[in-house]
Amino acid sequence: MTTPAPTASSAAAVLLDAADAIVFGSPTYMGTASGAFHVFAEATSKRYTTRAWQDKLAAGFTNSGSKSGDKLHTLQFFTVLAAQHGMHWVSLGLLPGWHSTTASENDLNRLGFYLGAGAQTDTDRGPDGVHKADIATADHLGRRVAAQAAVYAAGRAAVAA
């Protein structure tokens, strides 16, 4: 599902501005984030100039048809966008899985990404074809971002007290 780019008055923009963390996600097409995500990124320019997302946490995930599929480039695009907004990037925090004879394609981080969650979907299977280990890896990233957001919020509250 593609979410329209937020406008200054959109409900999505209000939610993003109020969030402690924003997780960027997009399929990787032709070596980068989808065109829809690029439209979203460009629409964030007002938030860039006002520093609306300054010091928020950020993370990212992407999916493509091949195991590599230039997903690293998409994740790097997300990190640069976050840095331009003054955000703090939360990495996946996992060692690579499926990297030894005793490992399995069912390991977390089976594709070996560090910046964020990378997933692979067989192109002839559609959305139901996302590998279960990739879904578990994305779930891990979500829990990690939520935990870091709680730590960050507690720290802000302690500093304000």
PDB file of N, CA and C in Angstrom, residues 97-105 107:
ATOM      1  N   GLY A  97      22.910 -13.098   9.659  1.00  0.00           N
ATOM      2  CA  GLY A  97      22.530 -14.494   9.788  1.00  0.00           C
ATOM      3  C   GLY A  97      22.943 -15.265   8.547  1.00  0.00           C
ATOM      4  N   TRP A  98      22.707 -16.545   8.563  1.00  0.00           N
ATOM      5  CA  TRP A  98      22.915 -17.421   7.407  1.00  0.00           C
ATOM      6  C   TRP A  98      24.307 -17.226   6.798  1.00  0.00           C
ATOM      7  N   HIS A  99      25.312 -17.248   7.660  1.00  0.00           N
ATOM      8  CA  HIS A  99      26.678 -16.979   7.200  1.00  0.00           C
ATOM      9  C   HIS A  99      27.676 -18.093   7.551  1.00  0.00           C
ATOM     10  N   SER A 100      27.173 -19.234   7.914  1.00  0.00           N
ATOM     11  CA  SER A 100      28.054 -20.362   8.232  1.00  0.00           C
ATOM     12  C   SER A 100      27.338 -21.659   7.894  1.00  0.00           C
ATOM     13  N   THR A 101      28.072 -22.754   7.968  1.00  0.00           N
ATOM     14  CA  THR A 101      27.468 -24.045   7.628  1.00  0.00           C
ATOM     15  C   THR A 101      26.425 -24.482   8.651  1.00  0.00           C
ATOM     16  N   THR A 102      26.484 -23.931   9.849  1.00  0.00           N
ATOM     17  CA  THR A 102      25.490 -24.276  10.866  1.00  0.00           C
ATOM     18  C   THR A 102      24.326 -23.287  10.892  1.00  0.00           C
ATOM     19  N   ALA A 103      24.400 -22.258  10.063  1.00  0.00           N
ATOM     20  CA  ALA A 103      23.346 -21.248  10.011  1.00  0.00           C
ATOM     21  C   ALA A 103      22.225 -21.702   9.082  1.00  0.00           C
ATOM     22  N   SER A 104      21.183 -20.893   9.015  1.00  0.00           N
ATOM     23  CA  SER A 104      20.004 -21.261   8.227  1.00  0.00           C
ATOM     24  C   SER A 104      19.424 -20.042   7.538  1.00  0.00           C
ATOM     25  N   GLU A 105      18.752 -20.261   6.430  1.00  0.00           N
ATOM     26  CA  GLU A 105      18.053 -19.166   5.767  1.00  0.00           C
ATOM     27  C   GLU A 105      16.925 -18.624   6.640  1.00  0.00           C
ATOM     28  N   ASP A 107      17.432 -17.679   9.749  1.00  0.00           N
ATOM     29  CA  ASP A 107      18.043 -16.799  10.750  1.00  0.00           C
ATOM     30  C   ASP A 107      17.543 -15.373  10.600  1.00  0.00           C
TER      31      ASP A 107
END
